């Protein structure tokens, strides 16, 4: 599935669709409604690429995440339309049948978040293109004028498929990714107004070896809707307030303390009965926990310092 993604770039950079040369957008509809964020959640506004109705060229359009069907009179917040399963589109469509042939778009993102279930814990991970370009996720959109309103509400749903074998350890679903210009053009081409075998091929598990993805654990704070931080898209081990920082601070503290102790001993008689100075030993477990062992500032027993991001 896809329940959270990031797009925290300046609007001019988003317009250029980095990583997708040759993709030109003619305009950005409702640009002012999008606020660049590291933590975009359902019911937020986000830009998508779709075909313009008049020129047939591509436009960016800010829409609300969570599709509201065109037949709706009110926005049903209990309706689960954050994602649309690819299998449903291929096999028939259900509620998607009336729009899958003519209302397709691509959601623009730096990458998406997924949570790894580990026992009772859920660990967020961020997946993005390895080359640093933008990610384009296949989606469906619709528009409706709800009762009591006089302007249309534009909404979208991200299409998901089975996770490929390289990502099945994380989750059994992942977004359908449009990694090439050919894939994007095929998905956005609605001339036939029908679902085609070429579209069914596009929504299969991701297999583009020429455009690899990378995935890494990120801080748990991203799980809270409304929180924002550039560290949300950084590997947790390289955060300024993360494990590497803890290592550096502890080593620096140990060196400073050792130097102070050596200076003190140089001015004092040597006690032959005193034990040899111990060195700091820091170990990291497979789960990302940090263990500090035999700190020279402590007694000889082992002291464990657990860091659970």
PDB file of C-alpha atoms in Angstrom:
ATOM      1  CA  UNK A   1       0.000   0.000   0.000  1.00  0.00           C
ATOM      2  CA  UNK A   2       1.003   3.654   0.039  1.00  0.00           C
ATOM      3  CA  UNK A   3      -0.174   5.716   2.987  1.00  0.00           C
ATOM      4  CA  UNK A   4       2.390   8.506   3.136  1.00  0.00           C
ATOM      5  CA  UNK A   5       4.876  10.166   0.776  1.00  0.00           C
ATOM      6  CA  UNK A   6       7.225  13.146   0.557  1.00  0.00           C
ATOM      7  CA  UNK A   7       7.545  16.106  -1.811  1.00  0.00           C
ATOM      8  CA  UNK A   8       9.512  18.898  -0.180  1.00  0.00           C
ATOM      9  CA  UNK A   9      11.005  20.681  -3.187  1.00  0.00           C
ATOM     10  CA  UNK A  10      10.603  24.250  -4.375  1.00  0.00           C
ATOM     11  CA  UNK A  11       7.757  24.650  -6.847  1.00  0.00           C
ATOM     12  CA  UNK A  12      10.027  25.625  -9.789  1.00  0.00           C
ATOM     13  CA  UNK A  13      12.006  22.413  -9.260  1.00  0.00           C
ATOM     14  CA  UNK A  14       8.831  20.342  -9.160  1.00  0.00           C
ATOM     15  CA  UNK A  15       7.749  21.891 -12.463  1.00  0.00           C
ATOM     16  CA  UNK A  16      10.943  20.579 -14.090  1.00  0.00           C
ATOM     17  CA  UNK A  17      10.164  16.968 -12.997  1.00  0.00           C
ATOM     18  CA  UNK A  18      13.833  16.137 -12.228  1.00  0.00           C
ATOM     19  CA  UNK A  19      14.887  12.686 -13.366  1.00  0.00           C
ATOM     20  CA  UNK A  20      12.366  12.698 -16.215  1.00  0.00           C
ATOM     21  CA  UNK A  21      13.918  14.677 -19.066  1.00  0.00           C
ATOM     22  CA  UNK A  22      11.541  15.809 -21.742  1.00  0.00           C
ATOM     23  CA  UNK A  23       8.428  15.823 -19.568  1.00  0.00           C
ATOM     24  CA  UNK A  24       7.070  19.336 -20.046  1.00  0.00           C
ATOM     25  CA  UNK A  25       4.071  20.704 -18.197  1.00  0.00           C
ATOM     26  CA  UNK A  26       2.129  23.590 -19.667  1.00  0.00           C
ATOM     27  CA  UNK A  27       0.683  24.939 -16.433  1.00  0.00           C
ATOM     28  CA  UNK A  28       0.096  24.155 -12.777  1.00  0.00           C
ATOM     29  CA  UNK A  29      -3.577  24.317 -11.867  1.00  0.00           C
ATOM     30  CA  UNK A  30      -4.280  25.387  -8.259  1.00  0.00           C
ATOM     31  CA  UNK A  31      -0.536  25.591  -7.563  1.00  0.00           C
ATOM     32  CA  UNK A  32      -1.113  27.796  -4.525  1.00  0.00           C
ATOM     33  CA  UNK A  33      -3.060  25.022  -2.776  1.00  0.00           C
ATOM     34  CA  UNK A  34       0.017  22.798  -2.507  1.00  0.00           C
ATOM     35  CA  UNK A  35       2.387  23.196   0.424  1.00  0.00           C
ATOM     36  CA  UNK A  36       5.666  21.249  -0.086  1.00  0.00           C
ATOM     37  CA  UNK A  37       6.016  18.743   2.759  1.00  0.00           C
ATOM     38  CA  UNK A  38       8.136  15.840   3.958  1.00  0.00           C
ATOM     39  CA  UNK A  39       5.059  14.111   5.372  1.00  0.00           C
ATOM     40  CA  UNK A  40       2.109  14.098   2.967  1.00  0.00           C
ATOM     41  CA  UNK A  41      -0.814  12.121   4.365  1.00  0.00           C
ATOM     42  CA  UNK A  42      -4.240  11.152   2.976  1.00  0.00           C
ATOM     43  CA  UNK A  43      -6.671  14.068   2.617  1.00  0.00           C
ATOM     44  CA  UNK A  44      -3.743  16.395   1.936  1.00  0.00           C
ATOM     45  CA  UNK A  45      -3.323  18.404  -1.271  1.00  0.00           C
ATOM     46  CA  UNK A  46      -0.603  17.206  -3.661  1.00  0.00           C
ATOM     47  CA  UNK A  47       0.316  17.729  -7.345  1.00  0.00           C
ATOM     48  CA  UNK A  48      -0.386  15.161 -10.047  1.00  0.00           C
ATOM     49  CA  UNK A  49       0.426  15.117 -13.756  1.00  0.00           C
ATOM     50  CA  UNK A  50      -2.501  14.605 -16.139  1.00  0.00           C
ATOM     51  CA  UNK A  51      -3.403  15.390 -19.728  1.00  0.00           C
ATOM     52  CA  UNK A  52      -4.882  18.804 -20.406  1.00  0.00           C
ATOM     53  CA  UNK A  53      -8.438  18.675 -21.693  1.00  0.00           C
ATOM     54  CA  UNK A  54      -7.918  21.142 -24.537  1.00  0.00           C
ATOM     55  CA  UNK A  55      -4.315  20.882 -25.752  1.00  0.00           C
ATOM     56  CA  UNK A  56      -3.705  17.233 -24.902  1.00  0.00           C
ATOM     57  CA  UNK A  57      -0.398  18.256 -23.349  1.00  0.00           C
ATOM     58  CA  UNK A  58       0.566  17.610 -19.726  1.00  0.00           C
ATOM     59  CA  UNK A  59      -0.434  19.816 -16.822  1.00  0.00           C
ATOM     60  CA  UNK A  60       0.265  19.719 -13.102  1.00  0.00           C
ATOM     61  CA  UNK A  61      -2.882  19.846 -11.013  1.00  0.00           C
ATOM     62  CA  UNK A  62      -3.094  20.057  -7.228  1.00  0.00           C
ATOM     63  CA  UNK A  63      -5.676  17.561  -5.982  1.00  0.00           C
ATOM     64  CA  UNK A  64      -6.810  16.077  -2.682  1.00  0.00           C
ATOM     65  CA  UNK A  65      -5.559  12.582  -1.815  1.00  0.00           C
ATOM     66  CA  UNK A  66      -8.476  10.183  -1.354  1.00  0.00           C
ATOM     67  CA  UNK A  67     -10.737   9.849  -4.384  1.00  0.00           C
ATOM     68  CA  UNK A  68     -14.322  11.092  -4.129  1.00  0.00           C
ATOM     69  CA  UNK A  69     -16.400   9.561  -6.979  1.00  0.00           C
ATOM     70  CA  UNK A  70     -18.174  11.906  -9.382  1.00  0.00           C
ATOM     71  CA  UNK A  71     -21.594  10.575  -8.348  1.00  0.00           C
ATOM     72  CA  UNK A  72     -21.112  11.593  -4.703  1.00  0.00           C
ATOM     73  CA  UNK A  73     -23.365  14.168  -3.058  1.00  0.00           C
ATOM     74  CA  UNK A  74     -21.196  14.425   0.032  1.00  0.00           C
ATOM     75  CA  UNK A  75     -17.592  13.539   0.832  1.00  0.00           C
ATOM     76  CA  UNK A  76     -17.777  10.152   2.529  1.00  0.00           C
ATOM     77  CA  UNK A  77     -14.751  10.070   4.836  1.00  0.00           C
ATOM     78  CA  UNK A  78     -15.356   6.426   5.673  1.00  0.00           C
ATOM     79  CA  UNK A  79     -14.747   5.429   2.048  1.00  0.00           C
ATOM     80  CA  UNK A  80     -11.298   3.837   1.629  1.00  0.00           C
ATOM     81  CA  UNK A  81      -9.980   5.354  -1.604  1.00  0.00           C
ATOM     82  CA  UNK A  82      -6.426   6.275  -0.650  1.00  0.00           C
ATOM     83  CA  UNK A  83      -5.268   3.382  -2.850  1.00  0.00           C
ATOM     84  CA  UNK A  84      -6.751   1.466  -5.787  1.00  0.00           C
ATOM     85  CA  UNK A  85      -5.652  -2.161  -6.220  1.00  0.00           C
ATOM     86  CA  UNK A  86      -4.228  -2.903  -9.663  1.00  0.00           C
ATOM     87  CA  UNK A  87      -5.863  -6.325  -9.657  1.00  0.00           C
ATOM     88  CA  UNK A  88      -9.300  -4.707  -9.462  1.00  0.00           C
ATOM     89  CA  UNK A  89      -8.528  -2.503 -12.447  1.00  0.00           C
ATOM     90  CA  UNK A  90      -7.367  -5.455 -14.549  1.00  0.00           C
ATOM     91  CA  UNK A  91     -10.197  -7.805 -13.603  1.00  0.00           C
ATOM     92  CA  UNK A  92     -13.101  -5.406 -13.869  1.00  0.00           C
ATOM     93  CA  UNK A  93     -12.774  -2.298 -11.819  1.00  0.00           C
ATOM     94  CA  UNK A  94     -15.752  -2.163  -9.446  1.00  0.00           C
ATOM     95  CA  UNK A  95     -16.112   1.461  -8.467  1.00  0.00           C
ATOM     96  CA  UNK A  96     -13.076   2.245 -10.657  1.00  0.00           C
ATOM     97  CA  UNK A  97     -14.671   0.946 -13.873  1.00  0.00           C
ATOM     98  CA  UNK A  98     -16.063   4.311 -14.970  1.00  0.00           C
ATOM     99  CA  UNK A  99     -12.783   6.211 -14.588  1.00  0.00           C
ATOM    100  CA  UNK A 100      -9.923   3.754 -15.183  1.00  0.00           C
ATOM    101  CA  UNK A 101     -10.120   4.240 -18.963  1.00  0.00           C
ATOM    102  CA  UNK A 102     -10.243   8.017 -19.059  1.00  0.00           C
ATOM    103  CA  UNK A 103      -9.088   9.587 -15.793  1.00  0.00           C
ATOM    104  CA  UNK A 104      -5.512   8.511 -15.120  1.00  0.00           C
ATOM    105  CA  UNK A 105      -2.761  10.655 -13.652  1.00  0.00           C
ATOM    106  CA  UNK A 106       0.684  10.364 -12.033  1.00  0.00           C
ATOM    107  CA  UNK A 107       1.448  11.524  -8.489  1.00  0.00           C
ATOM    108  CA  UNK A 108       4.735  13.400  -8.118  1.00  0.00           C
ATOM    109  CA  UNK A 109       6.896  12.445  -5.108  1.00  0.00           C
ATOM    110  CA  UNK A 110      10.461  12.217  -3.848  1.00  0.00           C
ATOM    111  CA  UNK A 111       9.592   8.815  -2.410  1.00  0.00           C
ATOM    112  CA  UNK A 112       7.052   6.994  -0.272  1.00  0.00           C
ATOM    113  CA  UNK A 113       6.958   5.640   3.285  1.00  0.00           C
ATOM    114  CA  UNK A 114       6.120   2.112   4.336  1.00  0.00           C
ATOM    115  CA  UNK A 115       6.099   0.526   7.800  1.00  0.00           C
ATOM    116  CA  UNK A 116       7.889  -2.734   8.558  1.00  0.00           C
ATOM    117  CA  UNK A 117       6.094  -4.791  11.206  1.00  0.00           C
ATOM    118  CA  UNK A 118       8.609  -6.285  13.615  1.00  0.00           C
ATOM    119  CA  UNK A 119       6.854  -7.986  16.498  1.00  0.00           C
ATOM    120  CA  UNK A 120       4.749  -5.318  18.164  1.00  0.00           C
ATOM    121  CA  UNK A 121       6.847  -2.562  16.643  1.00  0.00           C
ATOM    122  CA  UNK A 122       6.346  -0.750  13.337  1.00  0.00           C
ATOM    123  CA  UNK A 123       9.465   0.735  11.764  1.00  0.00           C
ATOM    124  CA  UNK A 124       9.018   3.351   9.007  1.00  0.00           C
ATOM    125  CA  UNK A 125      11.120   3.038   5.837  1.00  0.00           C
ATOM    126  CA  UNK A 126      11.540   5.450   2.936  1.00  0.00           C
ATOM    127  CA  UNK A 127      11.793   4.223  -0.664  1.00  0.00           C
ATOM    128  CA  UNK A 128      13.030   6.494  -3.433  1.00  0.00           C
ATOM    129  CA  UNK A 129      14.757   6.367  -6.853  1.00  0.00           C
ATOM    130  CA  UNK A 130      18.459   5.688  -6.377  1.00  0.00           C
ATOM    131  CA  UNK A 131      19.403   8.397  -8.897  1.00  0.00           C
ATOM    132  CA  UNK A 132      17.713  11.079  -6.804  1.00  0.00           C
ATOM    133  CA  UNK A 133      15.089  11.951  -9.410  1.00  0.00           C
ATOM    134  CA  UNK A 134      11.400  12.342  -8.725  1.00  0.00           C
ATOM    135  CA  UNK A 135       9.145   9.314  -8.410  1.00  0.00           C
ATOM    136  CA  UNK A 136       5.964   9.167 -10.512  1.00  0.00           C
ATOM    137  CA  UNK A 137       3.248   6.931  -9.062  1.00  0.00           C
ATOM    138  CA  UNK A 138       0.335   5.769 -11.219  1.00  0.00           C
ATOM    139  CA  UNK A 139      -3.011   7.059 -10.001  1.00  0.00           C
ATOM    140  CA  UNK A 140      -6.666   7.627 -10.895  1.00  0.00           C
ATOM    141  CA  UNK A 141      -8.520  10.893 -10.417  1.00  0.00           C
ATOM    142  CA  UNK A 142     -12.052  12.241 -10.466  1.00  0.00           C
ATOM    143  CA  UNK A 143     -13.922  15.491  -9.891  1.00  0.00           C
ATOM    144  CA  UNK A 144     -17.318  16.296  -8.409  1.00  0.00           C
ATOM    145  CA  UNK A 145     -19.350  19.298  -7.306  1.00  0.00           C
ATOM    146  CA  UNK A 146     -20.730  18.355  -3.908  1.00  0.00           C
ATOM    147  CA  UNK A 147     -24.049  19.590  -2.576  1.00  0.00           C
ATOM    148  CA  UNK A 148     -23.761  23.116  -1.244  1.00  0.00           C
ATOM    149  CA  UNK A 149     -20.570  23.783  -3.232  1.00  0.00           C
ATOM    150  CA  UNK A 150     -20.067  25.719  -6.443  1.00  0.00           C
ATOM    151  CA  UNK A 151     -16.547  24.602  -7.380  1.00  0.00           C
ATOM    152  CA  UNK A 152     -15.427  21.089  -8.302  1.00  0.00           C
ATOM    153  CA  UNK A 153     -13.479  18.949  -5.836  1.00  0.00           C
ATOM    154  CA  UNK A 154     -10.552  17.185  -7.576  1.00  0.00           C
ATOM    155  CA  UNK A 155      -9.275  14.030  -5.878  1.00  0.00           C
ATOM    156  CA  UNK A 156      -6.953  11.090  -6.639  1.00  0.00           C
ATOM    157  CA  UNK A 157      -6.134   7.534  -5.569  1.00  0.00           C
ATOM    158  CA  UNK A 158      -2.694   5.898  -5.883  1.00  0.00           C
ATOM    159  CA  UNK A 159      -2.645   2.551  -7.700  1.00  0.00           C
ATOM    160  CA  UNK A 160      -0.856  -0.261  -5.838  1.00  0.00           C
ATOM    161  CA  UNK A 161       0.307  -3.694  -6.932  1.00  0.00           C
ATOM    162  CA  UNK A 162       2.099  -6.685  -5.445  1.00  0.00           C
ATOM    163  CA  UNK A 163       5.546  -5.827  -4.116  1.00  0.00           C
ATOM    164  CA  UNK A 164       8.391  -7.214  -6.189  1.00  0.00           C
ATOM    165  CA  UNK A 165      10.708  -9.783  -4.610  1.00  0.00           C
ATOM    166  CA  UNK A 166      13.250  -7.144  -3.544  1.00  0.00           C
ATOM    167  CA  UNK A 167      10.664  -5.330  -1.420  1.00  0.00           C
ATOM    168  CA  UNK A 168       8.398  -8.111  -0.204  1.00  0.00           C
ATOM    169  CA  UNK A 169      10.297  -8.163   3.126  1.00  0.00           C
ATOM    170  CA  UNK A 170       8.945  -4.681   3.812  1.00  0.00           C
ATOM    171  CA  UNK A 171       5.313  -5.052   2.719  1.00  0.00           C
ATOM    172  CA  UNK A 172       3.266  -7.153   0.322  1.00  0.00           C
ATOM    173  CA  UNK A 173       2.116  -4.075  -1.644  1.00  0.00           C
ATOM    174  CA  UNK A 174       3.815  -1.113  -3.274  1.00  0.00           C
ATOM    175  CA  UNK A 175       2.771   1.739  -5.605  1.00  0.00           C
ATOM    176  CA  UNK A 176       2.801   1.260  -9.369  1.00  0.00           C
ATOM    177  CA  UNK A 177       5.818   3.298 -10.501  1.00  0.00           C
ATOM    178  CA  UNK A 178       6.161   4.968 -13.905  1.00  0.00           C
ATOM    179  CA  UNK A 179       9.946   5.066 -14.235  1.00  0.00           C
ATOM    180  CA  UNK A 180      10.290   5.905 -17.950  1.00  0.00           C
ATOM    181  CA  UNK A 181       8.818   8.400 -20.402  1.00  0.00           C
ATOM    182  CA  UNK A 182       7.247   5.537 -22.343  1.00  0.00           C
ATOM    183  CA  UNK A 183       5.524   4.250 -19.202  1.00  0.00           C
ATOM    184  CA  UNK A 184       4.276   7.735 -18.321  1.00  0.00           C
ATOM    185  CA  UNK A 185       2.961   8.404 -21.835  1.00  0.00           C
ATOM    186  CA  UNK A 186       1.225   5.027 -21.948  1.00  0.00           C
ATOM    187  CA  UNK A 187      -0.457   5.581 -18.584  1.00  0.00           C
ATOM    188  CA  UNK A 188      -1.607   9.123 -19.400  1.00  0.00           C
ATOM    189  CA  UNK A 189      -2.808   8.314 -22.928  1.00  0.00           C
ATOM    190  CA  UNK A 190      -6.597   8.192 -22.596  1.00  0.00           C
ATOM    191  CA  UNK A 191      -7.461   8.474 -26.298  1.00  0.00           C
ATOM    192  CA  UNK A 192      -9.193   5.074 -26.391  1.00  0.00           C
ATOM    193  CA  UNK A 193     -11.161   5.799 -23.184  1.00  0.00           C
ATOM    194  CA  UNK A 194     -10.683   2.106 -22.377  1.00  0.00           C
ATOM    195  CA  UNK A 195      -8.466  -0.145 -20.292  1.00  0.00           C
ATOM    196  CA  UNK A 196      -5.898  -1.888 -22.520  1.00  0.00           C
ATOM    197  CA  UNK A 197      -3.463  -4.830 -22.269  1.00  0.00           C
ATOM    198  CA  UNK A 198      -0.602  -2.303 -22.251  1.00  0.00           C
ATOM    199  CA  UNK A 199      -2.034  -0.791 -19.073  1.00  0.00           C
ATOM    200  CA  UNK A 200      -2.340  -4.217 -17.471  1.00  0.00           C
ATOM    201  CA  UNK A 201       1.359  -4.726 -18.186  1.00  0.00           C
ATOM    202  CA  UNK A 202       2.230  -1.411 -16.551  1.00  0.00           C
ATOM    203  CA  UNK A 203       0.595  -2.295 -13.240  1.00  0.00           C
ATOM    204  CA  UNK A 204       2.622  -5.475 -12.731  1.00  0.00           C
ATOM    205  CA  UNK A 205       5.231  -5.540  -9.898  1.00  0.00           C
ATOM    206  CA  UNK A 206       8.128  -3.144 -10.452  1.00  0.00           C
ATOM    207  CA  UNK A 207      10.932  -4.647 -12.529  1.00  0.00           C
ATOM    208  CA  UNK A 208      12.909  -1.773 -14.080  1.00  0.00           C
ATOM    209  CA  UNK A 209      16.559  -2.697 -13.383  1.00  0.00           C
ATOM    210  CA  UNK A 210      17.724   0.443 -15.206  1.00  0.00           C
ATOM    211  CA  UNK A 211      16.007   2.621 -12.608  1.00  0.00           C
ATOM    212  CA  UNK A 212      16.710   0.929  -9.245  1.00  0.00           C
ATOM    213  CA  UNK A 213      15.194   1.976  -5.958  1.00  0.00           C
ATOM    214  CA  UNK A 214      16.766   2.320  -2.535  1.00  0.00           C
ATOM    215  CA  UNK A 215      15.064   1.827   0.806  1.00  0.00           C
ATOM    216  CA  UNK A 216      16.150   2.577   4.373  1.00  0.00           C
ATOM    217  CA  UNK A 217      14.753   3.044   7.851  1.00  0.00           C
ATOM    218  CA  UNK A 218      13.704   6.543   8.927  1.00  0.00           C
ATOM    219  CA  UNK A 219      12.590   8.044  12.267  1.00  0.00           C
ATOM    220  CA  UNK A 220       9.323   7.005  13.875  1.00  0.00           C
ATOM    221  CA  UNK A 221       8.208  10.625  14.172  1.00  0.00           C
ATOM    222  CA  UNK A 222       7.050  10.514  10.543  1.00  0.00           C
ATOM    223  CA  UNK A 223       4.157   8.327  11.675  1.00  0.00           C
ATOM    224  CA  UNK A 224       2.440  11.292  13.314  1.00  0.00           C
ATOM    225  CA  UNK A 225       0.354  13.247  10.822  1.00  0.00           C
ATOM    226  CA  UNK A 226       1.303  16.914  10.784  1.00  0.00           C
ATOM    227  CA  UNK A 227       4.923  16.525  11.878  1.00  0.00           C
ATOM    228  CA  UNK A 228       7.613  17.869   9.545  1.00  0.00           C
ATOM    229  CA  UNK A 229      11.392  17.416   9.423  1.00  0.00           C
ATOM    230  CA  UNK A 230      14.068  17.035   6.710  1.00  0.00           C
ATOM    231  CA  UNK A 231      15.351  14.043   8.702  1.00  0.00           C
ATOM    232  CA  UNK A 232      12.224  12.110   7.689  1.00  0.00           C
ATOM    233  CA  UNK A 233      13.796  11.279   4.320  1.00  0.00           C
ATOM    234  CA  UNK A 234      17.305  10.636   5.672  1.00  0.00           C
ATOM    235  CA  UNK A 235      18.618   7.211   6.775  1.00  0.00           C
ATOM    236  CA  UNK A 236      18.208   7.003  10.515  1.00  0.00           C
ATOM    237  CA  UNK A 237      21.885   6.079  10.964  1.00  0.00           C
ATOM    238  CA  UNK A 238      23.083   9.354   9.385  1.00  0.00           C
ATOM    239  CA  UNK A 239      20.743  11.746  11.181  1.00  0.00           C
ATOM    240  CA  UNK A 240      22.394  14.604  13.063  1.00  0.00           C
ATOM    241  CA  UNK A 241      20.514  13.441  16.145  1.00  0.00           C
ATOM    242  CA  UNK A 242      20.808   9.754  15.323  1.00  0.00           C
ATOM    243  CA  UNK A 243      23.159   6.831  15.915  1.00  0.00           C
ATOM    244  CA  UNK A 244      26.228   8.271  14.204  1.00  0.00           C
ATOM    245  CA  UNK A 245      25.855  11.449  16.233  1.00  0.00           C
ATOM    246  CA  UNK A 246      25.661   9.394  19.418  1.00  0.00           C
ATOM    247  CA  UNK A 247      28.815   7.525  18.442  1.00  0.00           C
ATOM    248  CA  UNK A 248      30.691  10.771  17.729  1.00  0.00           C
ATOM    249  CA  UNK A 249      29.581  12.458  20.949  1.00  0.00           C
ATOM    250  CA  UNK A 250      30.459   9.425  23.068  1.00  0.00           C
ATOM    251  CA  UNK A 251      33.882   9.002  21.471  1.00  0.00           C
ATOM    252  CA  UNK A 252      34.613  12.726  21.848  1.00  0.00           C
ATOM    253  CA  UNK A 253      33.545  12.623  25.492  1.00  0.00           C
ATOM    254  CA  UNK A 254      35.678   9.559  26.137  1.00  0.00           C
ATOM    255  CA  UNK A 255      38.755  11.151  24.516  1.00  0.00           C
ATOM    256  CA  UNK A 256      38.279  14.340  26.511  1.00  0.00           C
ATOM    257  CA  UNK A 257      37.911  12.404  29.757  1.00  0.00           C
ATOM    258  CA  UNK A 258      40.923  10.208  28.947  1.00  0.00           C
ATOM    259  CA  UNK A 259      43.086  13.255  28.261  1.00  0.00           C
ATOM    260  CA  UNK A 260      41.996  14.832  31.534  1.00  0.00           C
ATOM    261  CA  UNK A 261      42.784  11.624  33.402  1.00  0.00           C
ATOM    262  CA  UNK A 262      46.214  11.317  31.780  1.00  0.00           C
ATOM    263  CA  UNK A 263      47.001  14.925  32.652  1.00  0.00           C
ATOM    264  CA  UNK A 264      45.993  14.291  36.269  1.00  0.00           C
ATOM    265  CA  UNK A 265      48.084  11.136  36.477  1.00  0.00           C
ATOM    266  CA  UNK A 266      51.123  12.934  35.077  1.00  0.00           C
ATOM    267  CA  UNK A 267      50.993  15.278  38.065  1.00  0.00           C
ATOM    268  CA  UNK A 268      50.362  12.510  40.629  1.00  0.00           C
ATOM    269  CA  UNK A 269      52.442   9.564  41.843  1.00  0.00           C
ATOM    270  CA  UNK A 270      51.640   6.359  39.997  1.00  0.00           C
ATOM    271  CA  UNK A 271      49.682   3.907  42.066  1.00  0.00           C
ATOM    272  CA  UNK A 272      51.015   0.472  41.134  1.00  0.00           C
ATOM    273  CA  UNK A 273      47.804  -1.099  42.425  1.00  0.00           C
ATOM    274  CA  UNK A 274      45.546   0.929  40.126  1.00  0.00           C
ATOM    275  CA  UNK A 275      44.011  -0.992  37.194  1.00  0.00           C
ATOM    276  CA  UNK A 276      45.006  -0.303  33.610  1.00  0.00           C
ATOM    277  CA  UNK A 277      42.994   2.320  31.800  1.00  0.00           C
ATOM    278  CA  UNK A 278      40.116   0.765  29.918  1.00  0.00           C
ATOM    279  CA  UNK A 279      39.191   1.701  26.394  1.00  0.00           C
ATOM    280  CA  UNK A 280      35.680   2.560  25.327  1.00  0.00           C
ATOM    281  CA  UNK A 281      34.032  -0.162  23.294  1.00  0.00           C
ATOM    282  CA  UNK A 282      30.879   0.583  21.347  1.00  0.00           C
ATOM    283  CA  UNK A 283      28.860  -2.070  19.609  1.00  0.00           C
ATOM    284  CA  UNK A 284      25.802  -1.892  17.377  1.00  0.00           C
ATOM    285  CA  UNK A 285      23.224  -4.656  17.274  1.00  0.00           C
ATOM    286  CA  UNK A 286      21.390  -5.863  14.156  1.00  0.00           C
ATOM    287  CA  UNK A 287      18.269  -4.011  15.324  1.00  0.00           C
ATOM    288  CA  UNK A 288      20.072  -0.671  15.321  1.00  0.00           C
ATOM    289  CA  UNK A 289      20.500  -0.564  19.127  1.00  0.00           C
ATOM    290  CA  UNK A 290      23.691   0.893  20.535  1.00  0.00           C
ATOM    291  CA  UNK A 291      25.563  -0.779  23.420  1.00  0.00           C
ATOM    292  CA  UNK A 292      28.304   1.034  25.344  1.00  0.00           C
ATOM    293  CA  UNK A 293      30.643  -1.448  27.072  1.00  0.00           C
ATOM    294  CA  UNK A 294      33.519  -0.819  29.505  1.00  0.00           C
ATOM    295  CA  UNK A 295      33.396   2.961  29.675  1.00  0.00           C
ATOM    296  CA  UNK A 296      36.621   4.116  31.450  1.00  0.00           C
ATOM    297  CA  UNK A 297      34.549   6.581  33.448  1.00  0.00           C
ATOM    298  CA  UNK A 298      32.525   3.832  35.098  1.00  0.00           C
ATOM    299  CA  UNK A 299      33.172   0.792  37.210  1.00  0.00           C
ATOM    300  CA  UNK A 300      34.248  -2.468  35.605  1.00  0.00           C
ATOM    301  CA  UNK A 301      30.718  -3.761  35.161  1.00  0.00           C
ATOM    302  CA  UNK A 302      29.004  -3.546  31.775  1.00  0.00           C
ATOM    303  CA  UNK A 303      26.664  -0.627  31.169  1.00  0.00           C
ATOM    304  CA  UNK A 304      24.102  -0.874  28.386  1.00  0.00           C
ATOM    305  CA  UNK A 305      22.815   2.239  26.687  1.00  0.00           C
ATOM    306  CA  UNK A 306      19.969   1.404  24.342  1.00  0.00           C
ATOM    307  CA  UNK A 307      19.048   3.749  21.562  1.00  0.00           C
ATOM    308  CA  UNK A 308      15.683   2.830  20.074  1.00  0.00           C
ATOM    309  CA  UNK A 309      14.828   5.276  17.274  1.00  0.00           C
TER     310      UNK A 309
END
